[in-house]
Tab-separated table of C-alpha atoms in Angstrom:
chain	number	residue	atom	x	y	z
C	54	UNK	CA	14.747	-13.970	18.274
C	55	UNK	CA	12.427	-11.827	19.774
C	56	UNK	CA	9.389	-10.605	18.167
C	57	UNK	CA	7.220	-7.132	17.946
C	58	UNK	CA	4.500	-5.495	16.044
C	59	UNK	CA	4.354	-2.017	13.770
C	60	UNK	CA	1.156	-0.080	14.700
C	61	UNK	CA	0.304	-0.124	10.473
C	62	UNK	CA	-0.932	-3.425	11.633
C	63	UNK	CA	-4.047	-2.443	13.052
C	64	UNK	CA	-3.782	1.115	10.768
C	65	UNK	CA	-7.958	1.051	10.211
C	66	UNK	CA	-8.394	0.793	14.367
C	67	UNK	CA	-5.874	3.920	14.687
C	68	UNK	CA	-7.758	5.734	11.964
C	69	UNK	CA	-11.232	5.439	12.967
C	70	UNK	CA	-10.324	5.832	16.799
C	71	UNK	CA	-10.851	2.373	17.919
C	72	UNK	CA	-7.201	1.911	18.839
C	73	UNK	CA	-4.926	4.499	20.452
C	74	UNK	CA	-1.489	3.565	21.345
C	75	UNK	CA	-1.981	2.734	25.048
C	76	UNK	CA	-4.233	0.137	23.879
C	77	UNK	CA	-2.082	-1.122	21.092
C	78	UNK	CA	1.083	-1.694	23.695
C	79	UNK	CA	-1.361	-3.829	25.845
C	80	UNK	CA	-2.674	-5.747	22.647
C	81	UNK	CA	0.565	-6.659	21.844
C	82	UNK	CA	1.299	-7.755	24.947
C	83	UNK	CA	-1.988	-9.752	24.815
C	84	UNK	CA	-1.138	-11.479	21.626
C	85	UNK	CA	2.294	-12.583	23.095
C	86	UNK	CA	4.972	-10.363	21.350
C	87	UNK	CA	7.815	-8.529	22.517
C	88	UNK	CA	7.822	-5.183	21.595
C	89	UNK	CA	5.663	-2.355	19.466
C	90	UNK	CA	6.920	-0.161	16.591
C	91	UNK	CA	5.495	2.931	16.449
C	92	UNK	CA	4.333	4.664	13.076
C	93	UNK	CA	4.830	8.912	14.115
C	94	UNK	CA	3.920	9.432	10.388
C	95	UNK	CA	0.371	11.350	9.839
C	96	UNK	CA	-2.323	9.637	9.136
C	97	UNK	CA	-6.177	9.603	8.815
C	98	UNK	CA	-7.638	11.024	12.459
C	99	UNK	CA	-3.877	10.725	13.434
C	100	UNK	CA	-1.593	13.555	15.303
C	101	UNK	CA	-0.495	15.597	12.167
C	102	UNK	CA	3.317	15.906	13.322
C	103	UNK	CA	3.348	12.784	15.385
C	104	UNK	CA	1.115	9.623	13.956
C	105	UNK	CA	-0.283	7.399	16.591
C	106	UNK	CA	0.973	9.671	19.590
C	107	UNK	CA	-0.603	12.334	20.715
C	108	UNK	CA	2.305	14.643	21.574
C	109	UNK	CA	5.918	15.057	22.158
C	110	UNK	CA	5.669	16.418	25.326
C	111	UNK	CA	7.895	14.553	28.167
C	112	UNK	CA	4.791	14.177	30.339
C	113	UNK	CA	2.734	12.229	27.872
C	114	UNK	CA	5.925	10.806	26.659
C	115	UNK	CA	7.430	8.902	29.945
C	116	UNK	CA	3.123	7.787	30.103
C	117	UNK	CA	3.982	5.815	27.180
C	118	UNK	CA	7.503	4.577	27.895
C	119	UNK	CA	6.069	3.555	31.218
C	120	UNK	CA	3.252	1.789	29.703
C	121	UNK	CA	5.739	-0.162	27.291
C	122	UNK	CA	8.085	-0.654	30.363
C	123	UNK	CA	5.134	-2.165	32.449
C	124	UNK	CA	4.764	-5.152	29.967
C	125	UNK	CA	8.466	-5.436	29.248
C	126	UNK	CA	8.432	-4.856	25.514
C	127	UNK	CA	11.077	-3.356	23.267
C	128	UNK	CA	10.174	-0.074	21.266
C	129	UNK	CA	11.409	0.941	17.850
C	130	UNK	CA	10.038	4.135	15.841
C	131	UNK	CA	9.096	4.562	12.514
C	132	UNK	CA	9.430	8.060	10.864
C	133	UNK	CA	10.178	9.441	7.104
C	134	UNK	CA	12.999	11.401	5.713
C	135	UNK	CA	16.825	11.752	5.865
C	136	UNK	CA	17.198	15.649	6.580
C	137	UNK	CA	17.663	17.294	10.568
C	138	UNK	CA	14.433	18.543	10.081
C	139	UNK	CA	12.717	15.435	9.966
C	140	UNK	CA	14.972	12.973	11.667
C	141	UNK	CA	16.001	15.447	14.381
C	142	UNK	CA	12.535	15.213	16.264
C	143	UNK	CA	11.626	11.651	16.025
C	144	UNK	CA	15.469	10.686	17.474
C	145	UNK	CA	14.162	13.284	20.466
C	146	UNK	CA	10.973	11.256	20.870
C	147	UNK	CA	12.529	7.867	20.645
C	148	UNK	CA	15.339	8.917	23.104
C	149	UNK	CA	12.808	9.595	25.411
C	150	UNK	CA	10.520	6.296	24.503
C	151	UNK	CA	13.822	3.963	25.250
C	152	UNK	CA	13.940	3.287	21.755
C	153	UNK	CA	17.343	2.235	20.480
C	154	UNK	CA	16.284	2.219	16.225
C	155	UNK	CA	14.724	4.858	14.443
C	156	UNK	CA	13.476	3.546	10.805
C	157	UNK	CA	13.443	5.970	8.096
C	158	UNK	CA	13.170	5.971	4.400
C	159	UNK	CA	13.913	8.422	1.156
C	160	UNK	CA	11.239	8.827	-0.818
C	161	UNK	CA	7.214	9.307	-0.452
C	162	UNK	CA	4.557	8.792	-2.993
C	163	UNK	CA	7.158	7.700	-6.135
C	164	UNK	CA	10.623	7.574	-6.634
C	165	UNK	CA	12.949	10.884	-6.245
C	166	UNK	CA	16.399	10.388	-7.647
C	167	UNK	CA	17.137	14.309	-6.184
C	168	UNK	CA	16.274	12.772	-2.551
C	169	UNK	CA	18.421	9.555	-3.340
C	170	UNK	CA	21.274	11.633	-4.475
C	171	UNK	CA	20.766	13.937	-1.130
C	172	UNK	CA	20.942	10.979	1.082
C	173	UNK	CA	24.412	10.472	2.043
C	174	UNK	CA	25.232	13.810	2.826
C	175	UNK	CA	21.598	14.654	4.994
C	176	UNK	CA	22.503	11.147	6.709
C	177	UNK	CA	26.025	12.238	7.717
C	178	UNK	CA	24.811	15.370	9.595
C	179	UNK	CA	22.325	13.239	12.030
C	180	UNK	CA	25.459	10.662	12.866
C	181	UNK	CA	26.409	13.582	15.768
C	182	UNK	CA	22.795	13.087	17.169
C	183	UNK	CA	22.446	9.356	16.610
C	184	UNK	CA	25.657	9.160	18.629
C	185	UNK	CA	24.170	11.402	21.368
C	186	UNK	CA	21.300	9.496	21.740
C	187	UNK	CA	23.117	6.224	21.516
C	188	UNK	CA	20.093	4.887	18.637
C	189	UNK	CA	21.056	3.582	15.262
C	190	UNK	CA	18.815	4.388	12.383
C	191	UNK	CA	17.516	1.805	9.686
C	192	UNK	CA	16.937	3.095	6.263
C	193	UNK	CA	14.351	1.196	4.640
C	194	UNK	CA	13.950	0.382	1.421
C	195	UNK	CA	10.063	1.505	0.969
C	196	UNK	CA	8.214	0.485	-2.144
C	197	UNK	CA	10.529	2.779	-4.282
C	198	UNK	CA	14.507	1.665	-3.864
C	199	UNK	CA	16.116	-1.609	-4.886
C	200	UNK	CA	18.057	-3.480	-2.113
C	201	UNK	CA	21.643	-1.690	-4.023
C	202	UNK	CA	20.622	1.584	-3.498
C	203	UNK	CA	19.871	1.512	0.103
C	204	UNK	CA	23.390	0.168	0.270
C	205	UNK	CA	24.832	2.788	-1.902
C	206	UNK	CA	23.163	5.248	0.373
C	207	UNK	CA	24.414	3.122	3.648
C	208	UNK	CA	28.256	2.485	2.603
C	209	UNK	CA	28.481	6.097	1.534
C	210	UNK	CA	27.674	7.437	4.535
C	211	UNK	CA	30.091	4.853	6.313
C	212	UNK	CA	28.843	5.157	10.396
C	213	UNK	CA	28.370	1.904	12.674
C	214	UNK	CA	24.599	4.491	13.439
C	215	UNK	CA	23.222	4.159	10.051
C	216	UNK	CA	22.023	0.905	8.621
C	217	UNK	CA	19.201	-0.590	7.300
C	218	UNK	CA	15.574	-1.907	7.545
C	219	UNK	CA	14.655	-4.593	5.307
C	220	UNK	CA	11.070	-4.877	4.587
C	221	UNK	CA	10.960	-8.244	3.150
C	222	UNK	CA	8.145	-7.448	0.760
C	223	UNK	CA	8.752	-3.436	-0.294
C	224	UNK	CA	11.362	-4.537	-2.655
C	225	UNK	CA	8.426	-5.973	-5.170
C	226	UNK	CA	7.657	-2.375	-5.775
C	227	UNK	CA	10.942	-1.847	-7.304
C	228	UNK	CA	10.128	-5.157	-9.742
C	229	UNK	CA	12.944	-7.075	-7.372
C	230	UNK	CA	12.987	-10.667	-5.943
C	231	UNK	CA	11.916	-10.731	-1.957
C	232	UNK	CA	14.722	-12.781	-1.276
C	233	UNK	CA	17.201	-11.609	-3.463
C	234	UNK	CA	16.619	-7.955	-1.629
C	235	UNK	CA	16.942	-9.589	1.894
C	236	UNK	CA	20.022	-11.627	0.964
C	237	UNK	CA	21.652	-8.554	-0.216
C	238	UNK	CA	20.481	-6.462	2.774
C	239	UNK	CA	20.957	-8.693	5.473
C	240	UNK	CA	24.436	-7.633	6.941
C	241	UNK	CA	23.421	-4.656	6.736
C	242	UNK	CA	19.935	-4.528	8.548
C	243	UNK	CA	19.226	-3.387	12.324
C	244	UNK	CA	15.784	-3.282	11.589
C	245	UNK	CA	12.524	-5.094	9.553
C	246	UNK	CA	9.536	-5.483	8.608
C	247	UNK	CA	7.999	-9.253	7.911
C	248	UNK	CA	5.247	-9.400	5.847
C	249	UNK	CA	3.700	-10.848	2.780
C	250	UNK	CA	2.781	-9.544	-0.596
C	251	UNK	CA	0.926	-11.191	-3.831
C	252	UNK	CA	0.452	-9.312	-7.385
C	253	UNK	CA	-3.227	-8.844	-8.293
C	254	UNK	CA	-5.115	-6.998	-10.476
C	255	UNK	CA	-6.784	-3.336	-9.858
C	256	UNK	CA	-9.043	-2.466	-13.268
C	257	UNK	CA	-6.663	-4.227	-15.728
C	258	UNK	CA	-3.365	-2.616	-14.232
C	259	UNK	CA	-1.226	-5.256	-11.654
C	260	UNK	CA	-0.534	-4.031	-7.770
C	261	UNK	CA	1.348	-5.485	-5.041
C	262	UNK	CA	-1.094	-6.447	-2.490
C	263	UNK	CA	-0.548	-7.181	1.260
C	264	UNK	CA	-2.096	-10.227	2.736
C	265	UNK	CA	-1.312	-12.607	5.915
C	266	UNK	CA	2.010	-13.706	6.248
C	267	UNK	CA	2.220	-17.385	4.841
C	268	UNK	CA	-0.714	-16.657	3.239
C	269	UNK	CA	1.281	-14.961	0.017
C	270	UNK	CA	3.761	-14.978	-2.742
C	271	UNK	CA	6.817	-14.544	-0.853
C	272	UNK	CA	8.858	-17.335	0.479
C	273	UNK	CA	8.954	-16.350	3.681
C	274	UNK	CA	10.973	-19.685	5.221
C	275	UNK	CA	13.657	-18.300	3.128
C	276	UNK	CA	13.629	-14.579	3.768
C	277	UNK	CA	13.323	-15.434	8.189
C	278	UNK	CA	16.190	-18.005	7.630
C	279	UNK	CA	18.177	-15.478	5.829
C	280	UNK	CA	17.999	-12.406	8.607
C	281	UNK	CA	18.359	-15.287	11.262
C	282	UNK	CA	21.792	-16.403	10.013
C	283	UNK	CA	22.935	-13.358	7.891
C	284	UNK	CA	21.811	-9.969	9.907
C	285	UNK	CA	22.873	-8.613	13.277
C	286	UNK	CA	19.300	-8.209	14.298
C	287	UNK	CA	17.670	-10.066	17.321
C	288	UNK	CA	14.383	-8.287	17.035
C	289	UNK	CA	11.791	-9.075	14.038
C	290	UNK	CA	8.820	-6.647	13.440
C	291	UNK	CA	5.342	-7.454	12.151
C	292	UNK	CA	4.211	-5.784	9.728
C	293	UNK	CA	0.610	-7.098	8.586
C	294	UNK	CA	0.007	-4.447	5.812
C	295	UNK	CA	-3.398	-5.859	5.312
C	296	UNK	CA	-5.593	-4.494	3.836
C	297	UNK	CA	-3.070	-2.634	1.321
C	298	UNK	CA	-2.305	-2.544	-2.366
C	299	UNK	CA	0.229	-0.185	-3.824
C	300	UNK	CA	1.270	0.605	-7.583
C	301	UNK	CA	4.631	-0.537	-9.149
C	302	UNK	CA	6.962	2.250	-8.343
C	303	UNK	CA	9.480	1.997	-10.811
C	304	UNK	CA	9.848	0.338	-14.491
C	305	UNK	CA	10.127	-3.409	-15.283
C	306	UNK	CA	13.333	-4.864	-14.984
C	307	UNK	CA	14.403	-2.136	-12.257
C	308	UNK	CA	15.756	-5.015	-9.643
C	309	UNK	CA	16.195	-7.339	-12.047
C	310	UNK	CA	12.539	-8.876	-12.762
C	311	UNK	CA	10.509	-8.315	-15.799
C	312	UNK	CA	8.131	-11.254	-15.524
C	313	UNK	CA	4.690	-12.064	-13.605
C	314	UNK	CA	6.462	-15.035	-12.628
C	315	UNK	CA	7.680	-16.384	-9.085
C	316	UNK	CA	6.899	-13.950	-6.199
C	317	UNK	CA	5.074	-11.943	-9.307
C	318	UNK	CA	2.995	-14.767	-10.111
C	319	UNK	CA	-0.812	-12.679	-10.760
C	320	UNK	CA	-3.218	-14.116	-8.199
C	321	UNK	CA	-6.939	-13.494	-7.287
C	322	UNK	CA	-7.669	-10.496	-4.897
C	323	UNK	CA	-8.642	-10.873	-1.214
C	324	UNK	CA	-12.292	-9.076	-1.467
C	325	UNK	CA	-14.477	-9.171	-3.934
C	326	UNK	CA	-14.389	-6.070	-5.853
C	327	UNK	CA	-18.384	-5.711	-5.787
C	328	UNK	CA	-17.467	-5.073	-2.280
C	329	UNK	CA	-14.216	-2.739	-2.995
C	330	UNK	CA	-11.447	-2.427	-5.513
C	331	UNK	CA	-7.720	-3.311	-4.644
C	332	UNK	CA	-5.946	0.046	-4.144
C	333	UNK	CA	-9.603	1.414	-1.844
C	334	UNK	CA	-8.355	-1.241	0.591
C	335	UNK	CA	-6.195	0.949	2.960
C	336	UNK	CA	-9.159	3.790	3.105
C	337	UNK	CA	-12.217	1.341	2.461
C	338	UNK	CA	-14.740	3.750	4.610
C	339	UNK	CA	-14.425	5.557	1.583
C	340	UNK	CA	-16.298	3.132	-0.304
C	341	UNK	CA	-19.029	2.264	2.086
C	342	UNK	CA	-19.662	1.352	6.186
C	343	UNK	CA	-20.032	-2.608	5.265
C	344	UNK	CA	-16.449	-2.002	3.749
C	345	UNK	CA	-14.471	-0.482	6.293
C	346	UNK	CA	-16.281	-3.445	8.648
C	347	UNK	CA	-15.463	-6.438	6.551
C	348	UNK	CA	-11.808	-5.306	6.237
C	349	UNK	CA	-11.332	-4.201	9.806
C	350	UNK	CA	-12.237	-7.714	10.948
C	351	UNK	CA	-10.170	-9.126	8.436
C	352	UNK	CA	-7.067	-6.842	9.402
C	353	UNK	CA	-7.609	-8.228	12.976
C	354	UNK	CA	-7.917	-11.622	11.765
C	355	UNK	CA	-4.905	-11.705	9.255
C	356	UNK	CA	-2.725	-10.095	11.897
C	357	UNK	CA	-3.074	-13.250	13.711
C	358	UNK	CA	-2.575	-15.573	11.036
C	359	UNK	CA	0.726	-13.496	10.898
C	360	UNK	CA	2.006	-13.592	14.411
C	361	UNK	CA	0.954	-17.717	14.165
C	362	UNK	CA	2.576	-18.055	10.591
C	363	UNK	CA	6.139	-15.807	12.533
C	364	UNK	CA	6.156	-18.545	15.459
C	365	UNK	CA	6.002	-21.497	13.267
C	366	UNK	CA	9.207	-20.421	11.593
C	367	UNK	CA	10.639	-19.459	14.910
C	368	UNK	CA	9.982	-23.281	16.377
C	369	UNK	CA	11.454	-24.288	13.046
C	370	UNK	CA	14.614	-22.526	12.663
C	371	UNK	CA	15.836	-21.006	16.062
């Protein structure tokens, strides 16, 4: 099982220029991995069309593919959306990155049952170009879907190109069990993200928070033993969303939990909220200078606890 890293793991060094994505394909080269996954959403001080790249242009393109070449990593994409419009571009940029997966997902900002129900049929038009291109995409389940809907979405559209990408910890959004969502993606999945998650507490109102993986709710032996046995993958991505709290996205009882309980258990947050409140994490310069330093040294921190926490389960199941 190889391993690799999604730039959202060092998003406040992209954001506030101290990391471009030359330097984050020799950092994760540095820290021993295998491959990158690059985010070509916009962000804060990001490209507007094209995330951490700076273009699309072939030029600056084959600059990057070389660079990821030169330490002899793998490279996946990350992108948003099911229609041509969207997906039609990033499959053009990843074709010419030597990426093989494309992840994408549904929905942005809450839930959109008119996008769900769109899907299938937006899906089934990009097979052609996914078949071109020879890449498969992953459809993730992303804070707002339960594990059976990405599946709906996936056997309706019925093409050996479009899977999915099991985030291990997004499913907690939709008020389902970490493992129960990976179980039931698993055969499925040609692409992840492994992370951790705990439930604290942002001014009376419960959030899914991202910390270290092995540092959090989610059993995480479980969830790596699972994809090991279960999924076709041979390629795990890091995800270290940390620091990061989002809302609930959908009622209780959606995937099947209703309790604070398990994986939902209510813990204490990471800072201090003299210092900053849960969902300020993932734009903390917002808040104040001493902040956005505190957190950036604890992104860089956590994210290797993660890659440590990844290679302990590696020694112990592969």
């Amino acid at each position: 099982m190889k391993f690799g890293l999604e730039t959202e793991s060092c998003h406040l060094l992209f954001q506030h220029r101290k990391m471009d994505v030359f330097a984050f394909i020799k950092k994760t080269w540095q820290l021993g991995l295998d491959g990158v996954e690059l985010n070509i959403i916009p962000d804060l001080n990001l490209h507007p069309q094209f995330g951490v790249l700076d273009s699309d242009q072939k030029t600056y393109l084959h600059r990057v593919r070389e660079t990821i070449e030169k330490y002899n990593l793998y490279c996946e994409i990350d992108t948003r959306f099911c229609d041509t419009e969207s997906l039609a571009p990033a499959l053009k940029i990843a074709n010419e990155l030597g990426a093989d997966v494309v992840r994408t997902y549904v929905s942005s900002g809450k839930f959109n049952s008119q996008r769900m129900a769109k899907a299938p049929t937006q899906l089934k038009a990009i097979v052609p170009l996914l078949k071109k291109y020879r890449i498969k995409l992953a459809l993730e389940n992303h804070e707002h879907e339960t594990s059976q809907e990405i599946i709906h979405i996936i056997e309706a559209v019925n093409s050996q190109w479009v899977g999915a990408h099991c985030d291990i910890g997004n499913s907690m959004m939709a008020w389902e069990d970490p493992v129960e969502a990976v179980k039931a993606l698993a055969p499925y999945t040609y692409s992840t993200h492994f992370k951790d998650h705990i439930v604290i507490v942002h001014d009376d109102t419960p959030v899914v928070c991202g910390v270290p993986i092995g540092q959090g709710s989610i059993n995480i032996d479980q969830c790596f033993k699972i994809l090991l046995e279960d999924s076709p993958i041979t390629h795990i991505n890091i995800e270290n969303c940390y620091p990061y709290c989002a809302n609930f996205a959908r009622p209780k009882g959606t995937g099947g939990m209703d309790t604070f309980s398990g994986a939902f258990q209510i813990k204490p947050p990471p800072f201090a909220e003299s210092l900053i409140k849960p969902l300020d994490y993932y734009y903390p310069h917002k808040i104040s200078s001493q902040a956005l330093a505190i957190l950036t040294q604890a992104q860089l921190d956590g994210l290797k606890t993660s890659i440590d926490a990844l290679y302990d389960l590696k020694q112990k199941y592969c």
